XYZ file of C-alpha atoms in Angstrom:
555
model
C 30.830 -7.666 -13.803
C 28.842 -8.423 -10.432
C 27.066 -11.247 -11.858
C 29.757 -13.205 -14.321
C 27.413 -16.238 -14.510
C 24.639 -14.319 -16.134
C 24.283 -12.074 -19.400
C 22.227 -9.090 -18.908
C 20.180 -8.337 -21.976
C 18.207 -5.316 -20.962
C 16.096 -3.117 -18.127
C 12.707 -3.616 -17.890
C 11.459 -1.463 -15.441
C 12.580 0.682 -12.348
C 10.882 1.915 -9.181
C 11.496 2.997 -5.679
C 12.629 -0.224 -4.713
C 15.031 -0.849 -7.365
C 15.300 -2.209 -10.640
C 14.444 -5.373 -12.931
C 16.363 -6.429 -15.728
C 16.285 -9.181 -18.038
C 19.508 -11.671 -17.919
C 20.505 -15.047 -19.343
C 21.712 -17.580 -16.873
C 24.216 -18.614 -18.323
C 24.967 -22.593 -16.851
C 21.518 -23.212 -17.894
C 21.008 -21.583 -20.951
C 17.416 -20.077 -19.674
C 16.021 -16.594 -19.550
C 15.827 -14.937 -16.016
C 14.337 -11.662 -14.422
C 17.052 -10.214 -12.081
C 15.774 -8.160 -9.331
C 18.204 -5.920 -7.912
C 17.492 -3.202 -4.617
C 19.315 0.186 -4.361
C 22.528 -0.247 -1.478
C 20.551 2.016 0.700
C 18.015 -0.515 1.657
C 20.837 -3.530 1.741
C 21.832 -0.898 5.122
C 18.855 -1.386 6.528
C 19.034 -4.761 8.626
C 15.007 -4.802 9.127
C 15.070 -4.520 5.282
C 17.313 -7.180 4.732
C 15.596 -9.724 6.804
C 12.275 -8.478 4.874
C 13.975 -9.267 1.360
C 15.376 -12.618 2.231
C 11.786 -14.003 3.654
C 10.485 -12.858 0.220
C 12.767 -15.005 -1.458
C 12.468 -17.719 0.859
C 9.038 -17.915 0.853
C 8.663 -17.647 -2.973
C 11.221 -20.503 -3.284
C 8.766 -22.572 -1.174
C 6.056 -22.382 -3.759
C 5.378 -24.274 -6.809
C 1.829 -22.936 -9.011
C 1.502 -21.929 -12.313
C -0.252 -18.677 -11.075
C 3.089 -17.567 -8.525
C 6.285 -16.679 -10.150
C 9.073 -18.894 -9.762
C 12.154 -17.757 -7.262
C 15.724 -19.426 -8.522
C 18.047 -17.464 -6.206
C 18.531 -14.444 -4.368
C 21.540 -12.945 -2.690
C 24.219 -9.740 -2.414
C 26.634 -8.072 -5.079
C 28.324 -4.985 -3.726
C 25.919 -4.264 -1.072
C 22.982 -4.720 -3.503
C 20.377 -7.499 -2.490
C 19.418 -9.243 -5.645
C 16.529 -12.007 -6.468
C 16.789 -14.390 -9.236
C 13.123 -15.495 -10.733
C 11.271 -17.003 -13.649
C 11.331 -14.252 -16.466
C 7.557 -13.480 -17.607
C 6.678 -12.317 -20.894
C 4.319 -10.058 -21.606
C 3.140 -6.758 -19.417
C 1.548 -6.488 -16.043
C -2.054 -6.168 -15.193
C -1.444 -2.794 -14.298
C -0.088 -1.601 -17.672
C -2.582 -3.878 -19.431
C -6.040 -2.229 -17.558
C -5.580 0.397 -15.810
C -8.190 2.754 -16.312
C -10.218 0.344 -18.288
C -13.562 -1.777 -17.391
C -13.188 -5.226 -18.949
C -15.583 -7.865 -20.045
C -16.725 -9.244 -16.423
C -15.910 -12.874 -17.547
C -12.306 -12.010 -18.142
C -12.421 -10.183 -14.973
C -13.897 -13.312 -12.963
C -11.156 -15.801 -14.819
C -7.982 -13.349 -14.025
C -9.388 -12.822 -10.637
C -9.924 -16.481 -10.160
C -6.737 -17.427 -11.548
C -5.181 -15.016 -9.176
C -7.502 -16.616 -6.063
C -6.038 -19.995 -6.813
C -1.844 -18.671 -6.637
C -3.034 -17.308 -3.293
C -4.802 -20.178 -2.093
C -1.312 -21.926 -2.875
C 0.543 -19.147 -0.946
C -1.885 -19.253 2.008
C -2.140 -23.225 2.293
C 2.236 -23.007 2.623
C 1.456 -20.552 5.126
C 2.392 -17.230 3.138
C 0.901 -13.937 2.910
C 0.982 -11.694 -0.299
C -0.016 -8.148 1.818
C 0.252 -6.213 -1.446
C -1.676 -7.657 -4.153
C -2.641 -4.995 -6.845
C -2.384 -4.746 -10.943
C 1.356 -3.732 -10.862
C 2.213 -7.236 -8.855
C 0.251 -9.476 -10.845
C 2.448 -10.194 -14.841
C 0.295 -11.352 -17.789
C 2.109 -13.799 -19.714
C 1.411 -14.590 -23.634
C -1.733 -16.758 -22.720
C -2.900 -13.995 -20.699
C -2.538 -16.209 -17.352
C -2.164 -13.941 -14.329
C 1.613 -14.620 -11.897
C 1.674 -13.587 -9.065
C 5.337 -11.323 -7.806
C 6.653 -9.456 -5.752
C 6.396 -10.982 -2.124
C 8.091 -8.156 -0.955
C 5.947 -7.947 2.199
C 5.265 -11.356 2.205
C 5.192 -13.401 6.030
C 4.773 -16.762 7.372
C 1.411 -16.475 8.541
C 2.750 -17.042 12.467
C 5.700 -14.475 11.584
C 5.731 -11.449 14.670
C 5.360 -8.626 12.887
C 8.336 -6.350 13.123
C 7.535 -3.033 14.169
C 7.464 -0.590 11.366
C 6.309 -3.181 8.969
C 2.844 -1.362 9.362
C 3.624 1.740 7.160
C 4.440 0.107 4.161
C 1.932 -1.426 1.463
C 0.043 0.416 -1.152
C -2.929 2.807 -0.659
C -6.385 1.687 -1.398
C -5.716 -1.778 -1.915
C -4.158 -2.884 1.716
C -6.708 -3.643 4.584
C -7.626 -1.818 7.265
C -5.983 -3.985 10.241
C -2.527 -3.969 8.045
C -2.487 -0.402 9.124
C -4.229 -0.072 12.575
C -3.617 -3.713 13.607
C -0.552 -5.546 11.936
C -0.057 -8.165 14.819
C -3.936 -9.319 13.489
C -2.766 -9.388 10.133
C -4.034 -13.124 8.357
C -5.195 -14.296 5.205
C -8.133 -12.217 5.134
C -5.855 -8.749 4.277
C -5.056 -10.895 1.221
C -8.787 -11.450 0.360
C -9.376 -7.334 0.820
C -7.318 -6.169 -1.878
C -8.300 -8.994 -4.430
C -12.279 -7.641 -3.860
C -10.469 -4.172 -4.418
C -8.793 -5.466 -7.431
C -12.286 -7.290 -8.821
C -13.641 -3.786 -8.590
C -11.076 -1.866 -10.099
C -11.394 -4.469 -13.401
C -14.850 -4.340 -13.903
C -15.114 -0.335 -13.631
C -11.721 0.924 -14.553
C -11.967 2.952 -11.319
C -11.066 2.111 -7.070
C -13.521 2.080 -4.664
C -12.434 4.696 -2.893
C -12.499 6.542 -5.874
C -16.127 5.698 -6.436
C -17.821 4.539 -4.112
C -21.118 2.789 -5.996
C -21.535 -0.868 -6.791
C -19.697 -1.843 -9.358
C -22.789 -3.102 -11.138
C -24.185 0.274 -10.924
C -20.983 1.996 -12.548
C -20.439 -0.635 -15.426
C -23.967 -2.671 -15.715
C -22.181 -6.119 -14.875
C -23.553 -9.120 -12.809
C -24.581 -7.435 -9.627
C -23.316 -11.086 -7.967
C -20.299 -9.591 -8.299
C -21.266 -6.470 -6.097
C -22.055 -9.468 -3.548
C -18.485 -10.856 -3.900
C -16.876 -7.274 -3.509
C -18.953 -6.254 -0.801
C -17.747 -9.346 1.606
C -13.938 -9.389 0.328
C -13.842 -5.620 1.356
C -15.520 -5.768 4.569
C -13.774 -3.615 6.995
C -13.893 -6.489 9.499
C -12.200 -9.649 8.539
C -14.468 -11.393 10.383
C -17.137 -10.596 7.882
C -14.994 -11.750 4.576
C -14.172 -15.105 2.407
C -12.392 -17.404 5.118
C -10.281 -18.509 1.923
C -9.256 -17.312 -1.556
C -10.798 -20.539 -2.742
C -14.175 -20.005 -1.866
C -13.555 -16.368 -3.895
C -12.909 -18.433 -6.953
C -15.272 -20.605 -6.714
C -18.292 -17.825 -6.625
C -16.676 -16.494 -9.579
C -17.018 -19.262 -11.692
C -20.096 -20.137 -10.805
C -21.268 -16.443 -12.179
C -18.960 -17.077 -14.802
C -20.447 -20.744 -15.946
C -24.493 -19.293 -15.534
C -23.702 -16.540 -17.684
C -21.884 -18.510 -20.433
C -18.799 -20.278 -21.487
C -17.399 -16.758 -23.606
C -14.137 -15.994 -22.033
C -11.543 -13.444 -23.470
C -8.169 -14.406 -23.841
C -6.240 -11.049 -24.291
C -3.836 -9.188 -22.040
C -5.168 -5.709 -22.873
C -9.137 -6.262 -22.619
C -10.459 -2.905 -24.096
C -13.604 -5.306 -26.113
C -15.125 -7.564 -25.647
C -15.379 -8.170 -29.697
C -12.461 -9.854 -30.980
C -12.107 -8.645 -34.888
C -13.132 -10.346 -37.693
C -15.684 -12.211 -35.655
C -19.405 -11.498 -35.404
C -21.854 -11.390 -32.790
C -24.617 -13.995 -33.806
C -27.838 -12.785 -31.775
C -30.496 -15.332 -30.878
C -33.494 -15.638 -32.533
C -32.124 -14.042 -36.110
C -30.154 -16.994 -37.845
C -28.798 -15.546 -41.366
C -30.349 -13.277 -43.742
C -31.896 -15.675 -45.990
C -34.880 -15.942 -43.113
C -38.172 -15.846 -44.641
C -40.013 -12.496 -45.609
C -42.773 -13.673 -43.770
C -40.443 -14.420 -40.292
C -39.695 -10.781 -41.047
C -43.139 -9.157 -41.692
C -43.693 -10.873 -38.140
C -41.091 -8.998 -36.373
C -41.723 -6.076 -38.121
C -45.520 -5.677 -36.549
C -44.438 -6.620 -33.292
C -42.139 -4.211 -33.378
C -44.840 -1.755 -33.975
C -47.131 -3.054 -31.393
C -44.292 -2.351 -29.138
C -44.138 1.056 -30.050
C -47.674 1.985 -30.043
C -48.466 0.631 -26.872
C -45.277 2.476 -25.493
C -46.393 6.094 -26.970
C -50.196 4.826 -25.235
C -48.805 4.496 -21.955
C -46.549 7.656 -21.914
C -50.111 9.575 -22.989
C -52.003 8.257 -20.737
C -49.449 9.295 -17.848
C -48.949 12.839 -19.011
C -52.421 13.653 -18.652
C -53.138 11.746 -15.830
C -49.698 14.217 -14.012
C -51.661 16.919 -15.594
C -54.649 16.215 -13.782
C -53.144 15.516 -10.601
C -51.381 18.850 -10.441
C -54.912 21.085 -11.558
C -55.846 19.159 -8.694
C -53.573 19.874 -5.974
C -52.779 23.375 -7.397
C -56.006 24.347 -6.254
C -58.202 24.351 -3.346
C -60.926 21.808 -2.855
C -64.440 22.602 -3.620
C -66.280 23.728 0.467
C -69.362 21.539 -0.376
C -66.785 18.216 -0.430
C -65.674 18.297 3.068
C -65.717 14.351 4.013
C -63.274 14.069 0.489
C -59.999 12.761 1.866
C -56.425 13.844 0.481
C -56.010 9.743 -0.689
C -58.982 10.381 -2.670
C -57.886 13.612 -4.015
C -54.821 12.147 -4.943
C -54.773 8.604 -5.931
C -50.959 8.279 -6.462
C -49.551 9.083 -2.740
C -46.167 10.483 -3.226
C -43.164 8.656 -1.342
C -41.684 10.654 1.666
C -38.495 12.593 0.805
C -35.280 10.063 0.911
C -32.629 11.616 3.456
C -29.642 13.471 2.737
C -27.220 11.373 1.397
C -23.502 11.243 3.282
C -21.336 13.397 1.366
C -18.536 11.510 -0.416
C -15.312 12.671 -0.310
C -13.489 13.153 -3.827
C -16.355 12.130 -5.527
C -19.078 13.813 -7.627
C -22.774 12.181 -6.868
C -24.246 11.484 -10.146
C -28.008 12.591 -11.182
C -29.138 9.212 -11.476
C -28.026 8.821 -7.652
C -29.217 11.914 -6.148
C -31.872 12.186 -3.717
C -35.414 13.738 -5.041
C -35.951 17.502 -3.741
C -37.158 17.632 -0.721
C -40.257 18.857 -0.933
C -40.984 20.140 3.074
C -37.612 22.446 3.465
C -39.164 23.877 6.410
C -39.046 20.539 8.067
C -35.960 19.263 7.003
C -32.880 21.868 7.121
C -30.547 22.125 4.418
C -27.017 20.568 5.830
C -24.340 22.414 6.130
C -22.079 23.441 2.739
C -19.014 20.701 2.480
C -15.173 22.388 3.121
C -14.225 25.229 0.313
C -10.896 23.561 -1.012
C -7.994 26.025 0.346
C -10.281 27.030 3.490
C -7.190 25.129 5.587
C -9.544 23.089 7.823
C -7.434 20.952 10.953
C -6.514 17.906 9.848
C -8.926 14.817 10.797
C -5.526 13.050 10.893
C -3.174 12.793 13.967
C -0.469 14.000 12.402
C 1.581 14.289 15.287
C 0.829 11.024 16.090
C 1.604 9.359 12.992
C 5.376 10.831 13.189
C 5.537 10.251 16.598
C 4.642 6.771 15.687
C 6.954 6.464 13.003
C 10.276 8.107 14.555
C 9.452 5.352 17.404
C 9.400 2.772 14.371
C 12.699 4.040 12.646
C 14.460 4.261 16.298
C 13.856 0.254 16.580
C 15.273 -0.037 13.467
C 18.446 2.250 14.134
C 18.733 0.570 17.653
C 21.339 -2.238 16.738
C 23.315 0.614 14.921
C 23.331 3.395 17.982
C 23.932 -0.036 20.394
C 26.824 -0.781 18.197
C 28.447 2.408 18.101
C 27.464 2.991 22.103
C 29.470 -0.948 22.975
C 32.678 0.271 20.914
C 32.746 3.923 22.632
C 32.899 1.944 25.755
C 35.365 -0.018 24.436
C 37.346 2.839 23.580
C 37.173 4.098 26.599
C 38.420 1.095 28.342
C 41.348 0.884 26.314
C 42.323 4.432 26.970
C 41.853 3.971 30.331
C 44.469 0.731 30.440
C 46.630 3.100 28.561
C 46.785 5.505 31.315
C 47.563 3.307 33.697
C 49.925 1.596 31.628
C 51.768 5.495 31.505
C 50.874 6.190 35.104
C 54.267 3.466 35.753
C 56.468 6.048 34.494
C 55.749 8.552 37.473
C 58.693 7.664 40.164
C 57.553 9.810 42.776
C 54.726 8.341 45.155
C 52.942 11.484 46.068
C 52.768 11.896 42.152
C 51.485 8.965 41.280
C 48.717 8.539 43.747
C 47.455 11.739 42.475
C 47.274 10.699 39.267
C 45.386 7.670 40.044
C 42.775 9.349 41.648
C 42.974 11.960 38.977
C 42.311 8.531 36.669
C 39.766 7.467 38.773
C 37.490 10.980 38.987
C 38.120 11.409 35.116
C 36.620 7.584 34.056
C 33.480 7.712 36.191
C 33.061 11.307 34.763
C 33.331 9.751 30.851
C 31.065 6.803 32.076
C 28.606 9.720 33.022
C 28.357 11.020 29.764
C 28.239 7.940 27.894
C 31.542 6.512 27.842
C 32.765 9.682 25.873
C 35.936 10.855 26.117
C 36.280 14.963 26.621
C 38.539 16.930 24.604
C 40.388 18.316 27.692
C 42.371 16.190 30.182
C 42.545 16.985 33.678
C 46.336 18.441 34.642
C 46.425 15.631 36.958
C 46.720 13.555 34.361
C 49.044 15.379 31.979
C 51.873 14.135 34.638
C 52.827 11.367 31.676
C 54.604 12.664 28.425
C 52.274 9.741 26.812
C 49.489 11.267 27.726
C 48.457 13.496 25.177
C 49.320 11.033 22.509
C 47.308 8.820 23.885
C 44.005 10.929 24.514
C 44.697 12.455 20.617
C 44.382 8.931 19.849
C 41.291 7.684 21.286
C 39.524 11.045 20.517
C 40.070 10.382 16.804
C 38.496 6.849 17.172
C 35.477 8.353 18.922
C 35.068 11.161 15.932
C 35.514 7.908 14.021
C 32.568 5.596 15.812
C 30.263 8.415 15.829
C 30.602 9.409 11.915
C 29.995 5.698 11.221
C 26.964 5.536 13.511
C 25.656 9.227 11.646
C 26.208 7.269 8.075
C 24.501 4.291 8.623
C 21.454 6.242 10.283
C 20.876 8.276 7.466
C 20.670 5.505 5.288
C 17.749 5.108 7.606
C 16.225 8.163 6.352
C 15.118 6.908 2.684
C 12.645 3.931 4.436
C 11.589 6.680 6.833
C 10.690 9.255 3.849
C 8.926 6.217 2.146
C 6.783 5.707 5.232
C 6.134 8.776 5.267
C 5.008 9.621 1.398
C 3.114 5.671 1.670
C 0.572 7.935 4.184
C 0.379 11.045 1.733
C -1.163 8.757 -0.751
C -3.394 7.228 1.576
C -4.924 10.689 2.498
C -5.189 11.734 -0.742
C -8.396 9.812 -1.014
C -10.296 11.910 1.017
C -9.933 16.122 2.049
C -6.851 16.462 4.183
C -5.000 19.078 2.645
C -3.132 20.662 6.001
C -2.119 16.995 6.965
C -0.453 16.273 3.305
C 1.371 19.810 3.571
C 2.461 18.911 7.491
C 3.600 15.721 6.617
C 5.414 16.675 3.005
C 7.549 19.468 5.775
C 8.511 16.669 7.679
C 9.879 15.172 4.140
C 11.791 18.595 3.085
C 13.160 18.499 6.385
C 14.629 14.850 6.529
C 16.090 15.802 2.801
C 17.357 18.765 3.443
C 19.354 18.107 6.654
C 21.142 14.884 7.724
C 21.744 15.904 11.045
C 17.673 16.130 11.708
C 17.174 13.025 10.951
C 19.871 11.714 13.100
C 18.694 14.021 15.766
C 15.059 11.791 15.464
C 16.935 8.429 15.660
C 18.744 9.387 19.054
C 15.754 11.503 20.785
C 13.623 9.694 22.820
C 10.006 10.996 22.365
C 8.388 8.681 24.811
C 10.395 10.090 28.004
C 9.447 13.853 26.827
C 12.898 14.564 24.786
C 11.698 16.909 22.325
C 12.417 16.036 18.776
């Protein structure tokens, strides 16, 4: 019933920032995705503004790589977003977890390069590109969606908009520096996303090459390593120049591109891999007598050269096992041993999360004495302090929430004034009835004391008069009056603030999956408190939004 112009056929998926279903316009006969938000963040007025410049700025482009925008609006308090309906799944539910063929990797990736080149050249930032944002339609073409976060380029960045995005794919500066924020946060999480294709795993879930983890080009280590720079200085300049490496590894390795939304081979079925050099099976005998005693030259020069190295590492250790004959004293150690080994490789930097394989291990180290064996990494449970500030991260985010709640607390503080100057005409409006001078002149200063006391305490009116004042019969109908519109103001202000609370928890659980990459078990626990707390008690939350931190209130 909220949307009479359009048929809604069915739900296709649901998150924490609302739902998606698929609808029927109905005027023009075409299929539509319908995006609608929960009321909770249609409250929120930083919200708002952030969903309306994602609809504006999708409406202002036009690629085949960025979903369309038709509309966007409000139904009941809901924001809603009309857009091009995509068939087909999202990149996410089509490869997670998997390593595809690194040609279908480079053309998605590409693909993906070019919407954003589109989106940057109009101005736009993505800030949250990752599998679940990018739809695969039948022709397995990557779209681009979801410009939740997206920004004119020269947009101020609100404050607050810096503890949103999605872990492991967002840059650096979108978290410590959001005012620096360009094209190059963009660029990050597309070299995070060319990783995650070609291995099936994140880089901060493994930190190797990804050439090392799934044998592909190692040009594409290259293009990874400079899209994830930590400075953006150091990265592309444009999405286009990403592209354009990628099909240039893409065109020297061969034309074979896969055209599948769910890459798990590389084999299509019923086709055949024809492999140079071997044309059918009606070759020749003789073309295969050839191969045949090459193939056994191969071998018996291989098993030669393993011999001849086994007994030359047998030698060598009869020789350094024992001491050198006293009549050789000029005979050097090179000559003793005409293989010098290579000095021990240093300790490697313990990764967090991540097991070290054998093939990437250092050698033993064969001189303990000189080089001490580092210290044991954390026991998990040992409750180390937290690396993290977490004190400063909530301080930091109560001071972002309280900029946010600010037009709601200056609303509520403009109409208690208001109140209060209303009440205070009504008094003097009763004060007319008093006939005897002496009377009424105490009652004006009475009035007089009494206001500048309420403007003391923030325009709020006290639940006891003054006797003074109680001089007028009126009187206590009219303060019984005015202290129900208070009670009234402030339970509107304590509503709309803890509406508040559900973009402060999401902050909040954004940063728990951020440390999760690495061992910070006391700040996760510290900060999932903070969570409990905020859910189990309104009036803590509300407490947060009207303490201020930064003159030494304490929260």
């Amino acid at each position: 019933p909220l949307f009479p112009g359009h048929h809604i056929d069915s739900l296709i998926a649901t998150g924490g920032m609302g739902a998606v279903y698929r609808a029927v316009q109905l005027s023009l006969d075409r299929t539509v995705a319908l995006k609608i938000l929960p009321r909770e963040f249609g409250a929120d007025a930083a919200f708002r503004s952030s969903f309306e410049a994602e609809a504006k700025a999708m409406a202002r482009l036009n690629h085949p790589n960025l979903i369309g925008v038709y509309d966007f609006g409000e139904a009941a308090g809901m924001l809603y977003i009309l857009m091009e309906f995509v068939p087909g799944k999202s990149l996410f539910h089509s490869a997670y977890g998997k390593a595809i063929e690194p040609n279908e990797a480079a053309r998605i990736v590409a693909e993906v390069c070019h919407g954003l080149a589109h989106a940057h050249e109009a101005n736009i930032l993505h800030r949250d590109i990752k599998p679940g944002n990018i739809l695969l339609d039948t022709h397995a073409r990557p779209k681009i969606g979801d410009f939740g976060l997206a920004r004119p380029a020269d947009h101020k960045v609100q404050e607050g908009e810096q503890i949103f995005g999605t872990p492991h794919y967002t840059a650096p500066e979108v978290i410590n520096s959001p005012a620096s924020v360009d094209c190059r946060a963009d660029i990050f999480s597309v070299g995070v996303l060319l990783h995650e294709l070609l291995t099936g795993r994140l880089p901060a879930d493994d930190h190797r090459p990804a050439s090392a983890i799934s044998h592909c080009d190692p040009r594409f280590d290259a293009i990874i390593r400079r899209a994830t720079d930590p400075f953006p200085s150091h990265r592309y300049s444009s999405a286009a120049e990403i592209a354009n490496d990628l099909h240039t590894i893409a065109t020297s390795v061969g034309p074979k591109v896969l055209h599948t939304a769910s890459p798990r081979s590389s084999r299509q079925p019923g086709r055949h891999r024809v492999i140079p050099g071997i044309r059918s099976k009606k070759s020749s005998a003789g073309s295969g007598l050839i191969i045949i005693l090459i193939v056994v030259t191969i071998a018996a020069l291989t098993f030669k050269y393993f011999a001849d190295q086994k007994a030359a590492l047998q030698t060598r250790t009869e020789d350094t096992s024992s001491p050198p004959p006293a009549s050789s004293p000029a005979e050097s150690p090179a000559a003793r041993d005409p293989l010098p080994v290579p000095p021990p490789a240093p300790n490697p930097t313990p990764i967090p999360d991540r097991t070290i394989s054998e093939a990437t291990d250092s050698p033993p180290n064969p001189n303990p004495e000189s080089h001490p064996i580092p210290e044991p990494t954390p026991i998990p449970g040992a409750a180390p302090a937290p690396e993290f500030d977490v004190t400063g991260f909530l301080v930091r985010a109560r001071s972002i929430m309280r900029s946010r709640a600010a037009p709601v607390i200056q609303a509520r503080d403009q109409k208690l004034k208001q109140n209060l100057e209303t009440f205070e005409k009504s008094l003097d409006r009763a004060a007319r009835s008093i006939s005897i001078k002496a009377s009424r002149q105490s009652f004006d200063a009475a009035l007089g004391e009494f206001i500048k006391d309420c403007e003391q305490s923030g325009n709020r009116i006290p639940t006891d008069m003054p006797a003074e004042l109680l001089a007028s019969p009126s009187v206590k109908d009219l303060h019984a009056d005015s202290l129900e519109e208070q009670e009234t103001l402030e339970n509107t202000m304590i509503r709309q603030l803890s509406q508040l609370s559900a973009t402060y928890i999401l902050g909040i659980e954004k940063q728990i999956e951020r440390l999760k990459s690495g061992y910070e078990p006391v700040a996760i626990k510290l900060l999932e408190e903070e969570i409990e707390f905020v859910r189990d008690d309104e009036e803590y939350f509300v407490s947060l939004m009207l303490t201020d931190e930064s003159a030494g209130d304490d929260p």
